XYZ file of N, CA and C in Angstrom:
852
model
N 0.834 -1.208 0.000
C 0.000 0.000 0.000
C 0.863 1.251 0.000
N 1.893 1.251 0.917
C 2.781 2.409 1.006
C 3.574 2.585 -0.276
N 4.016 1.471 -0.876
C 4.764 1.545 -2.128
C 3.904 2.133 -3.232
N 2.630 1.701 -3.285
C 1.718 2.235 -4.300
C 1.523 3.729 -4.125
N 1.416 4.159 -2.849
C 1.248 5.585 -2.560
C 2.451 6.380 -3.033
N 3.662 5.869 -2.752
C 4.873 6.572 -3.182
C 4.982 6.615 -4.699
N 4.579 5.521 -5.368
C 4.606 5.512 -6.834
C 3.646 6.552 -7.397
N 2.485 6.682 -6.750
C 1.507 7.685 -7.183
C 2.064 9.088 -7.008
N 2.707 9.335 -5.855
C 3.313 10.639 -5.619
C 4.391 10.937 -6.647
N 5.195 9.923 -6.981
C 6.263 10.120 -7.963
C 5.698 10.521 -9.312
N 4.592 9.885 -9.707
C 3.965 10.220 -10.990
C 3.440 11.646 -10.983
N 2.833 12.046 -9.849
C 2.307 13.410 -9.739
C 3.436 14.417 -9.807
N 4.544 14.151 -9.069
C 5.681 15.070 -9.085
C 6.263 15.198 -10.488
N 6.336 14.071 -11.209
C 6.885 14.091 -12.567
C 6.022 14.947 -13.482
N 4.684 14.784 -13.365
C 3.778 15.566 -14.204
C 3.875 17.047 -13.876
N 3.889 17.373 -12.565
C 3.991 18.773 -12.166
C 5.296 19.386 -12.642
N 6.398 18.625 -12.520
C 7.685 19.129 -12.975
C 7.659 19.391 -14.473
N 7.026 18.463 -15.222
C 6.957 18.643 -16.669
C 6.181 19.881 -17.060
N 5.043 20.114 -16.388
C 4.236 21.293 -16.697
C 4.956 22.576 -16.304
N 5.647 22.562 -15.152
C 6.416 23.736 -14.739
C 7.555 24.004 -15.711
N 8.180 22.928 -16.200
C 9.268 23.080 -17.160
C 8.763 23.699 -18.455
N 7.598 23.213 -18.927
C 7.024 23.767 -20.154
C 6.669 25.237 -19.973
N 6.092 25.573 -18.811
C 5.740 26.962 -18.545
C 6.973 27.842 -18.497
N 8.040 27.341 -17.858
C 9.277 28.114 -17.767
C 9.889 28.328 -19.144
N 9.869 27.294 -19.967
C 10.412 27.416 -21.326
C 9.615 28.436 -22.128
N 8.283 28.408 -21.989
C 7.455 29.363 -22.719
C 7.750 30.783 -22.279
N 7.952 30.961 -20.955
C 8.287 32.285 -20.440
C 9.629 32.749 -20.975
N 10.599 31.829 -21.064
C 11.918 32.182 -21.579
C 11.851 32.547 -23.054
N 10.974 31.839 -23.801
C 10.799 32.177 -25.217
C 10.244 33.582 -25.354
N 9.208 33.901 -24.532
C 8.578 35.219 -24.632
C 9.539 36.333 -24.261
N 10.561 36.025 -23.436
C 11.541 37.032 -23.040
C 12.768 37.040 -23.956
N 12.734 36.192 -24.993
C 13.830 36.181 -25.949
C 15.033 35.368 -25.515
N 14.888 34.544 -24.447
C 16.011 33.754 -23.960
C 16.145 32.424 -24.696
N 15.078 31.988 -25.369
C 15.111 30.784 -26.180
C 14.532 31.118 -27.552
N 14.928 30.372 -28.608
C 14.395 30.661 -29.940
C 12.891 30.423 -30.005
N 12.191 31.310 -30.685
C 10.746 31.211 -30.840
C 10.438 30.425 -32.115
N 9.730 29.259 -32.010
C 9.434 28.468 -33.205
C 8.311 29.046 -34.047
N 7.641 30.081 -33.551
C 6.496 30.664 -34.238
C 6.881 31.970 -34.917
N 6.110 32.371 -35.943
C 6.445 33.600 -36.686
C 6.060 34.883 -35.959
N 5.445 34.788 -34.779
C 5.004 35.971 -34.046
C 5.448 35.894 -32.593
N 5.349 37.028 -31.904
C 5.679 37.096 -30.491
C 4.650 36.324 -29.668
N 5.120 35.441 -28.789
C 4.233 34.667 -27.927
C 3.750 35.534 -26.772
N 2.445 35.464 -26.474
C 1.901 36.195 -25.335
C 2.387 35.536 -24.050
N 2.895 36.305 -23.139
C 3.577 35.790 -21.956
C 2.653 35.016 -21.019
N 3.155 33.874 -20.518
C 2.519 33.097 -19.435
C 1.121 32.597 -19.768
N 0.868 32.236 -21.016
C -0.481 31.810 -21.384
C -0.503 30.534 -22.220
N 0.561 29.767 -22.243
C 0.569 28.509 -22.983
C -0.317 27.495 -22.261
N -0.993 26.638 -23.039
C -1.840 25.586 -22.482
C -1.383 24.243 -23.036
N -1.264 23.241 -22.176
C -0.855 21.910 -22.614
C -1.853 20.876 -22.113
N -1.948 19.758 -22.837
C -2.824 18.673 -22.416
C -2.391 17.393 -23.119
N -2.550 16.270 -22.426
C -2.229 14.976 -23.006
C -3.460 14.379 -23.675
N -3.269 13.775 -24.843
C -4.323 13.043 -25.527
C -4.375 11.619 -24.974
N -5.468 10.889 -25.213
C -5.558 9.506 -24.735
C -4.425 8.613 -25.231
N -3.839 8.942 -26.391
C -2.747 8.125 -26.918
C -1.386 8.513 -26.345
N -1.355 9.458 -25.406
C -0.103 9.866 -24.786
C 0.592 11.025 -25.460
N 0.070 11.473 -26.583
C 0.667 12.616 -27.273
C 0.415 13.895 -26.475
N 1.430 14.735 -26.344
C 1.320 15.987 -25.607
C 1.056 17.128 -26.580
N -0.106 17.765 -26.434
C -0.484 18.874 -27.301
C -0.235 20.197 -26.586
N 0.161 21.207 -27.365
C 0.477 22.521 -26.811
C -0.233 23.602 -27.624
N -0.941 24.474 -26.919
C -1.687 25.570 -27.534
C -1.017 26.881 -27.145
N -0.596 27.650 -28.151
C 0.193 28.854 -27.895
C -0.439 30.067 -28.568
N -0.861 31.070 -27.789
C -1.396 32.301 -28.374
C -0.288 33.301 -28.693
N -0.396 33.932 -29.844
C 0.508 35.013 -30.221
C -0.333 36.269 -30.443
N 0.281 37.327 -30.923
C -0.427 38.602 -31.051
C -1.618 38.531 -32.003
N -1.514 37.738 -33.091
C -2.570 37.729 -34.104
C -3.092 36.341 -34.462
N -2.586 35.314 -33.810
C -3.030 33.959 -34.137
C -2.784 33.022 -32.958
N -3.436 31.858 -33.028
C -3.245 30.810 -32.031
C -2.712 29.581 -32.754
N -1.681 28.960 -32.196
C -1.016 27.830 -32.842
C -1.087 26.586 -31.960
N -1.157 25.429 -32.627
C -1.162 24.152 -31.926
C -0.059 23.270 -32.485
N 0.705 22.661 -31.595
C 1.677 21.657 -32.016
C 1.677 20.528 -30.994
N 2.450 19.469 -31.261
C 2.434 18.326 -30.351
C 3.818 17.711 -30.223
N 3.963 16.934 -29.164
C 5.218 16.247 -28.878
C 4.931 14.775 -28.597
N 5.799 13.910 -29.091
C 5.682 12.478 -28.808
C 6.778 12.005 -27.866
N 7.569 12.945 -27.338
C 8.645 12.584 -26.404
C 8.568 13.429 -25.128
N 7.327 13.630 -24.652
C 7.082 14.348 -23.392
C 7.660 15.755 -23.373
N 7.564 16.442 -24.504
C 7.930 17.849 -24.540
C 9.361 18.157 -24.905
N 10.159 17.146 -25.240
C 11.548 17.416 -25.630
C 11.601 18.097 -26.994
N 10.791 17.610 -27.917
C 10.720 18.208 -29.249
C 9.259 18.302 -29.675
N 8.974 19.240 -30.585
C 7.614 19.444 -31.076
C 7.587 19.457 -32.598
N 6.456 19.035 -33.145
C 6.259 19.047 -34.588
C 5.913 20.464 -35.055
N 5.796 20.628 -36.367
C 5.504 21.939 -36.942
C 4.161 22.468 -36.440
N 4.098 23.703 -35.937
C 2.837 24.252 -35.434
C 1.810 24.461 -36.548
N 0.538 24.323 -36.193
C -0.576 24.557 -37.107
C -1.340 25.785 -36.624
N -1.636 26.693 -37.548
C -2.374 27.914 -37.219
C -3.867 27.607 -37.182
N -4.540 27.976 -36.103
C -5.949 27.649 -35.938
C -6.855 28.673 -36.603
N -6.638 29.950 -36.356
C -7.454 30.998 -36.986
C -6.791 31.463 -38.279
N -7.431 31.179 -39.405
C -6.832 31.521 -40.701
C -6.846 33.027 -40.950
N -7.816 33.729 -40.369
C -7.878 35.185 -40.468
C -7.251 35.795 -39.223
N -6.390 36.775 -39.410
C -5.712 37.380 -38.268
C -6.712 38.041 -37.325
N -6.469 37.903 -36.032
C -7.287 38.515 -34.994
C -6.370 39.110 -33.929
N -6.899 40.017 -33.139
C -6.146 40.555 -32.013
C -6.355 39.617 -30.828
N -5.426 38.681 -30.653
C -5.570 37.641 -29.648
C -5.435 38.228 -28.246
N -6.278 37.746 -27.350
C -6.270 38.201 -25.961
C -6.026 37.014 -25.039
N -5.138 37.184 -24.065
C -4.876 36.137 -23.071
C -4.094 36.737 -21.918
N -4.382 36.254 -20.724
C -3.582 36.608 -19.555
C -3.639 35.420 -18.597
N -2.807 35.397 -17.546
C -2.694 34.197 -16.712
C -4.011 33.652 -16.163
N -4.967 34.511 -15.808
C -6.261 34.031 -15.322
C -7.220 33.721 -16.469
N -6.798 33.983 -17.699
C -7.680 33.815 -18.854
C -6.914 33.199 -20.029
N -6.297 32.024 -19.819
C -5.549 31.387 -20.902
C -6.485 30.656 -21.860
N -6.023 30.285 -23.043
C -6.841 29.467 -23.938
C -7.057 28.083 -23.334
N -8.034 27.355 -23.861
C -8.368 26.027 -23.332
C -8.180 24.971 -24.411
N -7.807 23.770 -23.979
C -7.508 22.675 -24.903
C -7.966 21.363 -24.280
N -8.840 20.634 -24.976
C -9.302 19.327 -24.514
C -9.323 18.358 -25.689
N -8.833 17.143 -25.463
C -8.841 16.103 -26.495
C -9.808 15.012 -26.062
N -10.785 14.700 -26.892
C -11.809 13.726 -26.531
C -11.297 12.303 -26.716
N -12.079 11.339 -26.240
C -11.696 9.932 -26.356
C -11.637 9.481 -27.808
N -12.392 10.148 -28.689
C -12.376 9.806 -30.113
C -11.206 10.446 -30.851
N -10.492 11.347 -30.178
C -9.360 12.023 -30.799
C -9.658 13.426 -31.278
N -10.900 13.887 -31.153
C -11.212 15.264 -31.554
C -10.450 16.238 -30.656
N -9.833 17.236 -31.283
C -9.091 18.262 -30.559
C -9.972 19.503 -30.471
N -10.352 19.868 -29.265
C -11.219 21.019 -29.021
C -10.394 22.182 -28.497
N -10.546 23.333 -29.129
C -9.747 24.512 -28.780
C -10.671 25.694 -28.515
N -10.361 26.438 -27.482
C -11.082 27.666 -27.183
C -10.069 28.767 -26.902
N -10.247 29.914 -27.546
C -9.316 31.023 -27.359
C -10.081 32.343 -27.369
N -9.368 33.447 -27.138
C -9.996 34.759 -27.007
C -9.373 35.761 -27.971
N -10.211 36.663 -28.468
C -9.741 37.744 -29.334
C -10.566 38.992 -29.050
N -9.932 40.148 -29.167
C -10.634 41.415 -28.954
C -11.438 41.765 -30.199
N -12.754 41.720 -30.061
C -13.660 42.074 -31.151
C -14.474 43.294 -30.701
N -15.808 43.251 -30.864
C -16.634 44.339 -30.335
C -16.500 44.418 -28.819
N -16.323 43.262 -28.191
C -16.025 43.181 -26.762
C -14.633 42.570 -26.599
N -13.899 43.028 -25.605
C -12.584 42.452 -25.349
C -12.710 40.996 -24.914
N -11.698 40.211 -25.241
C -11.625 38.799 -24.833
C -12.852 38.000 -25.246
N -13.304 38.198 -26.471
C -14.421 37.423 -27.007
C -13.990 35.975 -27.233
N -14.853 35.023 -26.842
C -14.509 33.602 -26.895
C -14.804 33.004 -28.268
N -13.841 32.231 -28.780
C -13.995 31.520 -30.045
C -13.678 30.045 -29.838
N -14.424 29.190 -30.555
C -14.235 27.740 -30.456
C -13.903 27.165 -31.824
N -12.996 26.188 -31.844
C -12.627 25.491 -33.076
C -12.254 24.052 -32.721
N -12.340 23.153 -33.701
C -11.989 21.753 -33.424
C -11.336 21.123 -34.652
N -10.666 20.008 -34.411
C -10.028 19.246 -35.487
C -10.385 17.774 -35.346
N -10.777 17.152 -36.460
C -11.070 15.719 -36.487
C -10.041 14.941 -37.302
N -8.951 15.603 -37.693
C -7.918 14.918 -38.478
C -6.549 15.019 -37.796
N -6.576 14.853 -36.466
C -5.336 14.815 -35.689
C -4.556 16.121 -35.751
N -5.290 17.228 -35.822
C -4.650 18.529 -35.758
C -4.088 19.053 -37.065
N -4.382 18.397 -38.190
C -3.871 18.884 -39.474
C -4.634 20.123 -39.939
N -5.959 20.106 -39.748
C -6.797 21.255 -40.112
C -7.812 21.495 -39.000
N -8.328 22.734 -38.941
C -9.300 23.092 -37.914
C -10.528 23.739 -38.540
N -11.650 23.564 -37.873
C -12.888 24.207 -38.320
C -12.761 25.716 -38.175
N -13.569 26.445 -38.928
C -13.565 27.901 -38.806
C -14.016 28.279 -37.397
N -13.272 29.120 -36.697
C -13.642 29.490 -35.329
C -15.024 30.135 -35.278
N -15.805 29.761 -34.267
C -17.154 30.301 -34.098
C -17.281 30.937 -32.717
N -18.205 31.880 -32.600
C -18.462 32.543 -31.327
C -19.153 31.597 -30.354
N -18.816 31.713 -29.092
C -19.464 30.927 -28.050
C -20.724 31.628 -27.555
N -20.648 32.925 -27.333
C -21.771 33.688 -26.788
C -22.717 34.155 -27.887
N -24.009 34.099 -27.606
C -25.010 34.616 -28.538
C -25.156 36.133 -28.406
N -24.514 36.722 -27.404
C -24.545 38.174 -27.219
C -23.127 38.742 -27.197
N -22.292 38.186 -28.051
C -20.887 38.598 -28.081
C -20.712 40.064 -28.450
N -21.671 40.625 -29.172
C -21.552 42.021 -29.608
C -21.847 43.012 -28.490
N -22.567 42.572 -27.440
C -23.015 43.523 -26.421
C -22.595 43.188 -24.999
N -22.199 41.955 -24.734
C -21.839 41.548 -23.373
C -20.465 40.894 -23.372
N -19.608 41.352 -22.485
C -18.279 40.764 -22.382
C -18.385 39.371 -21.759
N -17.621 38.429 -22.276
C -17.624 37.059 -21.767
C -16.211 36.514 -21.887
N -15.756 35.838 -20.860
C -14.351 35.435 -20.806
C -14.175 34.382 -19.714
N -12.921 33.990 -19.461
C -12.593 32.960 -18.471
C -13.411 31.694 -18.702
N -13.435 31.226 -19.943
C -14.157 29.999 -20.269
C -13.433 28.777 -19.718
N -14.211 27.794 -19.329
C -13.690 26.477 -18.966
C -14.364 25.453 -19.868
N -13.620 24.413 -20.224
C -14.120 23.434 -21.177
C -13.934 22.026 -20.617
N -14.987 21.213 -20.729
C -14.940 19.805 -20.352
C -15.469 18.967 -21.507
N -14.941 17.752 -21.661
C -15.444 16.807 -22.651
C -15.673 15.479 -21.941
N -16.900 14.944 -22.010
C -17.177 13.692 -21.306
C -16.829 12.479 -22.166
N -17.070 11.288 -21.634
C -16.682 10.051 -22.313
C -17.461 9.820 -23.603
N -18.592 10.517 -23.774
C -19.389 10.411 -24.996
C -19.118 11.551 -25.970
N -18.046 12.285 -25.729
C -17.619 13.409 -26.572
C -18.548 14.611 -26.497
N -19.402 14.665 -25.482
C -20.217 15.865 -25.285
C -19.343 16.979 -24.729
N -19.539 18.179 -25.259
C -18.723 19.329 -24.897
C -19.486 20.226 -23.925
N -18.831 20.578 -22.831
C -19.401 21.492 -21.836
C -18.544 22.751 -21.789
N -19.176 23.901 -21.960
C -18.477 25.177 -21.863
C -19.099 26.006 -20.745
N -18.253 26.639 -19.944
C -18.687 27.523 -18.865
C -17.914 28.827 -18.987
N -18.584 29.961 -18.754
C -17.859 31.222 -18.895
C -18.476 32.330 -18.044
N -17.642 33.343 -17.756
C -18.093 34.560 -17.078
C -18.783 35.460 -18.101
N -19.899 36.058 -17.712
C -20.697 36.838 -18.657
C -21.272 38.067 -17.962
N -21.267 39.203 -18.671
C -21.726 40.461 -18.073
C -23.165 40.814 -18.424
N -23.967 39.847 -18.835
C -25.380 40.119 -19.122
C -26.088 40.489 -17.812
N -26.513 41.728 -17.704
C -26.987 42.235 -16.417
C -28.360 41.703 -16.024
N -29.180 41.306 -16.998
C -30.523 40.854 -16.627
C -30.476 39.585 -15.799
N -29.373 38.841 -15.875
C -29.286 37.577 -15.151
C -29.110 37.769 -13.653
N -28.803 38.979 -13.205
C -28.553 39.212 -11.785
C -29.843 39.295 -10.973
N -30.994 39.218 -11.625
C -32.241 39.434 -10.900
C -33.225 38.280 -11.104
N -32.727 37.100 -11.395
C -33.623 35.967 -11.638
C -33.812 35.138 -10.361
N -34.299 35.780 -9.330
C -34.568 35.048 -8.101
C -33.317 34.670 -7.341
N -32.179 35.259 -7.690
C -30.944 34.947 -6.998
C -30.831 35.780 -5.726
N -29.949 35.358 -4.824
C -29.643 36.145 -3.632
C -29.069 37.478 -4.071
N -29.428 38.542 -3.367
C -28.896 39.867 -3.699
C -27.423 39.936 -3.310
N -26.570 40.236 -4.254
C -25.139 40.327 -4.009
C -24.727 41.792 -4.029
N -23.927 42.186 -3.048
C -23.513 43.579 -2.946
C -22.069 43.744 -3.370
N -21.763 44.929 -3.891
C -20.388 45.234 -4.261
C -20.206 45.278 -5.764
N -18.984 45.569 -6.181
C -18.647 45.627 -7.599
C -17.835 44.396 -7.980
N -17.502 44.297 -9.270
C -16.743 43.133 -9.722
C -17.537 41.850 -9.632
N -18.832 41.926 -9.993
C -19.712 40.760 -9.913
C -20.384 40.549 -11.269
N -20.455 39.315 -11.705
C -21.153 39.001 -12.951
C -21.806 37.635 -12.838
N -22.172 37.054 -13.982
C -22.897 35.787 -13.994
C -22.077 34.684 -14.651
N -22.491 33.464 -14.382
C -21.884 32.293 -15.004
C -22.889 31.697 -15.981
N -22.453 31.502 -17.221
C -23.279 30.893 -18.262
C -22.641 29.583 -18.713
N -23.430 28.747 -19.400
C -22.887 27.480 -19.880
C -23.582 27.048 -21.162
N -22.947 26.079 -21.833
C -23.514 25.470 -23.037
C -23.078 24.013 -23.089
N -23.973 23.141 -23.527
C -23.661 21.717 -23.707
C -23.905 21.370 -25.163
N -22.916 20.742 -25.785
C -22.952 20.485 -27.225
C -22.515 19.047 -27.492
N -23.259 18.327 -28.321
C -22.814 16.998 -28.734
C -21.802 17.127 -29.862
N -21.012 16.088 -30.077
C -19.966 16.135 -31.100
C -20.541 16.296 -32.501
N -21.762 15.810 -32.722
C -22.373 15.876 -34.057
C -23.163 17.160 -34.289
N -23.300 17.988 -33.261
C -24.084 19.219 -33.364
C -23.176 20.365 -33.801
N -23.420 20.895 -34.990
C -22.603 21.989 -35.518
C -23.365 23.311 -35.549
N -24.463 23.386 -34.812
C -25.245 24.618 -34.758
C -24.613 25.594 -33.769
N -25.209 26.781 -33.684
C -24.722 27.789 -32.753
C -24.866 27.286 -31.319
N -23.939 27.683 -30.466
C -23.991 27.266 -29.071
C -25.216 27.868 -28.378
N -26.011 27.011 -27.722
C -27.077 27.513 -26.869
C -26.446 28.090 -25.604
N -26.940 29.234 -25.156
C -26.420 29.882 -23.952
C -27.445 29.774 -22.830
N -27.004 29.284 -21.668
C -27.904 29.109 -20.538
C -27.323 29.774 -19.296
N -28.182 30.495 -18.584
C -27.779 31.108 -17.326
C -27.595 30.027 -16.267
N -26.518 30.141 -15.476
C -26.256 29.158 -14.427
C -26.340 29.781 -13.034
N -25.629 30.887 -12.816
C -25.650 31.510 -11.495
C -25.216 32.963 -11.580
N -25.779 33.784 -10.709
C -25.300 35.150 -10.518
C -24.293 35.150 -9.374
N -23.751 36.338 -9.059
C -22.877 36.472 -7.901
C -21.488 35.911 -8.077
N -20.986 35.834 -9.308
C -19.653 35.291 -9.566
C -18.621 36.418 -9.505
N -17.524 36.179 -8.815
C -16.436 37.158 -8.744
C -15.829 37.313 -10.136
N -15.707 38.539 -10.607
C -15.463 38.791 -12.027
C -14.074 38.413 -12.524
N -13.059 38.465 -11.678
C -11.685 38.279 -12.164
C -11.010 37.017 -11.646
N -11.785 36.091 -11.088
C -11.229 34.818 -10.620
C -11.765 33.688 -11.497
N -10.888 32.986 -12.175
C -11.317 31.887 -13.039
C -11.994 30.796 -12.204
N -12.925 30.086 -12.800
C -13.578 28.960 -12.144
C -12.795 27.685 -12.415
N -13.065 26.664 -11.611
C -12.487 25.336 -11.824
C -13.626 24.377 -12.131
N -13.407 23.451 -13.048
C -14.443 22.503 -13.437
C -13.875 21.095 -13.492
N -14.744 20.109 -13.290
C -14.331 18.707 -13.359
C -15.592 17.855 -13.467
N -15.394 16.553 -13.694
C -16.492 15.595 -13.666
C -16.414 14.781 -12.377
N -17.578 14.454 -11.816
C -17.622 13.539 -10.689
C -17.411 12.114 -11.207
N -17.296 11.164 -10.279
C -17.133 9.768 -10.680
C -18.338 9.278 -11.474
N -19.495 9.897 -11.258
C -20.714 9.526 -11.986
C -20.815 10.218 -13.336
N -19.843 11.068 -13.667
C -19.837 11.731 -14.964
C -20.616 13.021 -15.021
N -20.945 13.592 -13.862
C -21.692 14.845 -13.834
C -20.733 16.012 -13.613
N -20.915 17.119 -14.333
C -20.014 18.262 -14.167
C -20.211 18.942 -12.816
N -19.129 19.474 -12.296
C -19.167 20.206 -11.035
C -18.258 21.418 -11.162
N -18.642 22.521 -10.548
C -17.933 23.794 -10.685
C -17.512 24.292 -9.315
N -16.304 24.803 -9.218
C -15.830 25.491 -8.021
C -15.538 26.928 -8.424
N -16.276 27.872 -7.841
C -16.168 29.270 -8.251
C -16.078 30.182 -7.037
N -15.304 31.254 -7.186
C -15.317 32.279 -6.142
C -16.566 33.138 -6.349
N -17.378 33.211 -5.296
C -18.632 33.948 -5.377
C -18.634 35.103 -4.379
N -19.471 36.092 -4.662
C -19.643 37.229 -3.762
C -20.921 36.984 -2.970
N -20.773 36.775 -1.680
C -21.913 36.429 -0.838
C -22.636 37.685 -0.351
N -23.738 37.469 0.370
C -24.605 38.578 0.778
C -23.856 39.675 1.529
N -22.890 39.292 2.344
C -22.164 40.265 3.147
C -20.957 40.852 2.426
N -20.825 40.568 1.125
C -19.697 41.080 0.358
C -18.453 40.234 0.457
N -18.498 39.138 1.222
C -17.357 38.231 1.347
C -17.194 37.447 0.050
N -15.950 37.313 -0.398
C -15.660 36.585 -1.641
C -15.011 35.244 -1.296
N -15.824 34.200 -1.290
C -15.339 32.860 -0.970
C -15.887 31.852 -1.970
N -15.348 30.635 -1.915
C -15.633 29.638 -2.943
C -16.880 28.812 -2.637
N -17.585 28.471 -3.712
C -18.775 27.626 -3.620
C -18.723 26.550 -4.693
N -19.287 25.395 -4.373
C -19.451 24.315 -5.342
C -20.838 24.412 -5.968
N -20.893 24.200 -7.273
C -22.167 24.156 -7.988
C -22.212 22.822 -8.726
N -23.174 21.984 -8.367
C -23.257 20.631 -8.917
C -24.437 20.483 -9.871
N -24.264 19.609 -10.849
C -25.377 19.179 -11.689
C -25.825 17.809 -11.192
N -27.129 17.631 -10.986
C -27.604 16.335 -10.513
C -27.812 15.365 -11.673
N -28.240 14.151 -11.354
C -28.386 13.100 -12.363
C -29.468 13.417 -13.389
N -30.367 14.353 -13.063
C -31.436 14.733 -13.984
C -31.041 15.896 -14.888
N -29.805 16.382 -14.736
C -29.332 17.464 -15.588
C -29.673 18.850 -15.093
N -30.122 18.966 -13.839
C -30.445 20.270 -13.257
C -29.320 20.719 -12.331
N -29.114 22.032 -12.270
C -28.069 22.574 -11.403
C -28.624 22.828 -10.010
N -27.870 22.405 -8.996
C -28.242 22.644 -7.611
C -27.759 24.024 -7.180
N -28.307 24.532 -6.093
C -27.895 25.837 -5.596
C -26.430 25.800 -5.156
N -25.695 26.901 -5.344
C -24.293 26.940 -4.911
C -24.167 26.637 -3.420
N -23.156 25.854 -3.084
C -22.890 25.476 -1.697
C -21.527 26.024 -1.287
N -21.509 26.925 -0.334
C -20.246 27.523 0.102
C -19.375 26.463 0.766
N -18.097 26.410 0.384
C -17.197 25.375 0.899
C -15.940 25.940 1.554
N -15.638 27.227 1.382
C -14.485 27.826 2.056
C -14.936 29.052 2.841
N -14.198 29.326 3.907
C -14.527 30.447 4.789
C -13.264 31.251 5.087
N -12.592 31.666 4.017
C -11.397 32.498 4.157
C -11.754 33.949 4.450
N -13.010 34.308 4.177
C -13.539 35.644 4.487
C -12.768 36.774 3.814
N -12.647 36.659 2.489
C -12.070 37.749 1.702
C -13.048 38.919 1.727
N -12.789 39.914 2.555
C -13.633 41.106 2.614
C -12.911 42.227 1.889
N -13.184 42.355 0.599
C -12.473 43.327 -0.221
C -13.397 43.804 -1.333
N -13.413 45.094 -1.585
C -14.257 45.661 -2.636
C -13.499 45.624 -3.961
N -13.010 44.449 -4.281
C -12.257 44.225 -5.519
C -12.090 42.727 -5.684
N -11.713 42.316 -6.876
C -11.524 40.892 -7.128
C -10.112 40.472 -6.738
N -9.939 39.371 -6.014
C -8.599 38.901 -5.641
C -7.750 38.443 -6.829
N -8.394 38.203 -7.986
C -7.698 37.725 -9.188
C -6.904 36.458 -8.899
N -7.563 35.516 -8.246
C -6.902 34.249 -7.929
C -7.965 33.160 -7.865
N -8.156 32.465 -8.989
C -9.181 31.439 -9.058
C -8.761 30.145 -8.395
N -9.727 29.276 -8.078
C -9.443 28.014 -7.399
C -9.006 26.915 -8.359
N -8.618 25.784 -7.792
C -8.313 24.572 -8.555
C -9.047 23.411 -7.895
N -9.298 22.362 -8.668
C -10.073 21.243 -8.135
C -9.693 19.955 -8.851
N -9.593 18.866 -8.085
C -9.379 17.534 -8.647
C -10.298 16.568 -7.915
N -10.875 15.610 -8.619
C -11.831 14.672 -8.040
C -11.348 13.247 -8.298
N -11.334 12.413 -7.243
C -10.917 11.029 -7.430
C -12.092 10.197 -7.935
N -11.879 8.898 -8.105
C -12.909 8.052 -8.713
C -13.969 7.579 -7.722
N -13.969 8.133 -6.506
C -14.954 7.747 -5.501
C -15.951 8.864 -5.198
N -15.775 10.024 -5.830
C -16.629 11.174 -5.517
C -17.338 11.721 -6.757
């Protein structure tokens, strides 16, 4: 038992070291300390990496006018030629709390989400590849009100059936009065979501999930052992305290009321700009 525990810790340390190494290398590239494999300046501290089911390591890198994807078959030692995702140049937006997202489904579909400054800053775009990253679909808007409401800090999940779940911060003000608890203070917005099957190529349906979300703290998302999505978000409570709550989806597909889980008592009339993280084992 103890040996198994130590082996598990060793694997976790190796993965963490690898991700830290990749992040450090990306930072060094952005500062000109290492050669840049891309034709544009890399946006600092915003690279995203993820492993595919076949063990291939994919890397998503935003630059000033485009987003690039490449992969490694030797755990990040070398990478293949990058592929440009957005064929039309855009003003790419990214920062440490708002990096692009990358998920690879069990079927091999590569799902990409990134941000660009359009009518609203940090507008969310989605694209995917079904040919192992050789070509990508034309990027599409996630929000149905992208022209009038800012939306950002998207999180993406893909379940075992290739269903896509998107969650994002949204400034649609009408959502703050739908029977929710009255939240006081500034830096507050709503959480929206969309669920899409792999075969559905229509516009993303947008659904209100919760008001009272702290505006500058990214949310954390995961699946429970039963395959239901769960969200950990910093929320602004009635007394203005900014603490974390869990929001669960039940087996019937309905969202339960947020449940406060931390009591750090952040009493500040501003966003801490520090989102949570979450991991779930196979028993929860």
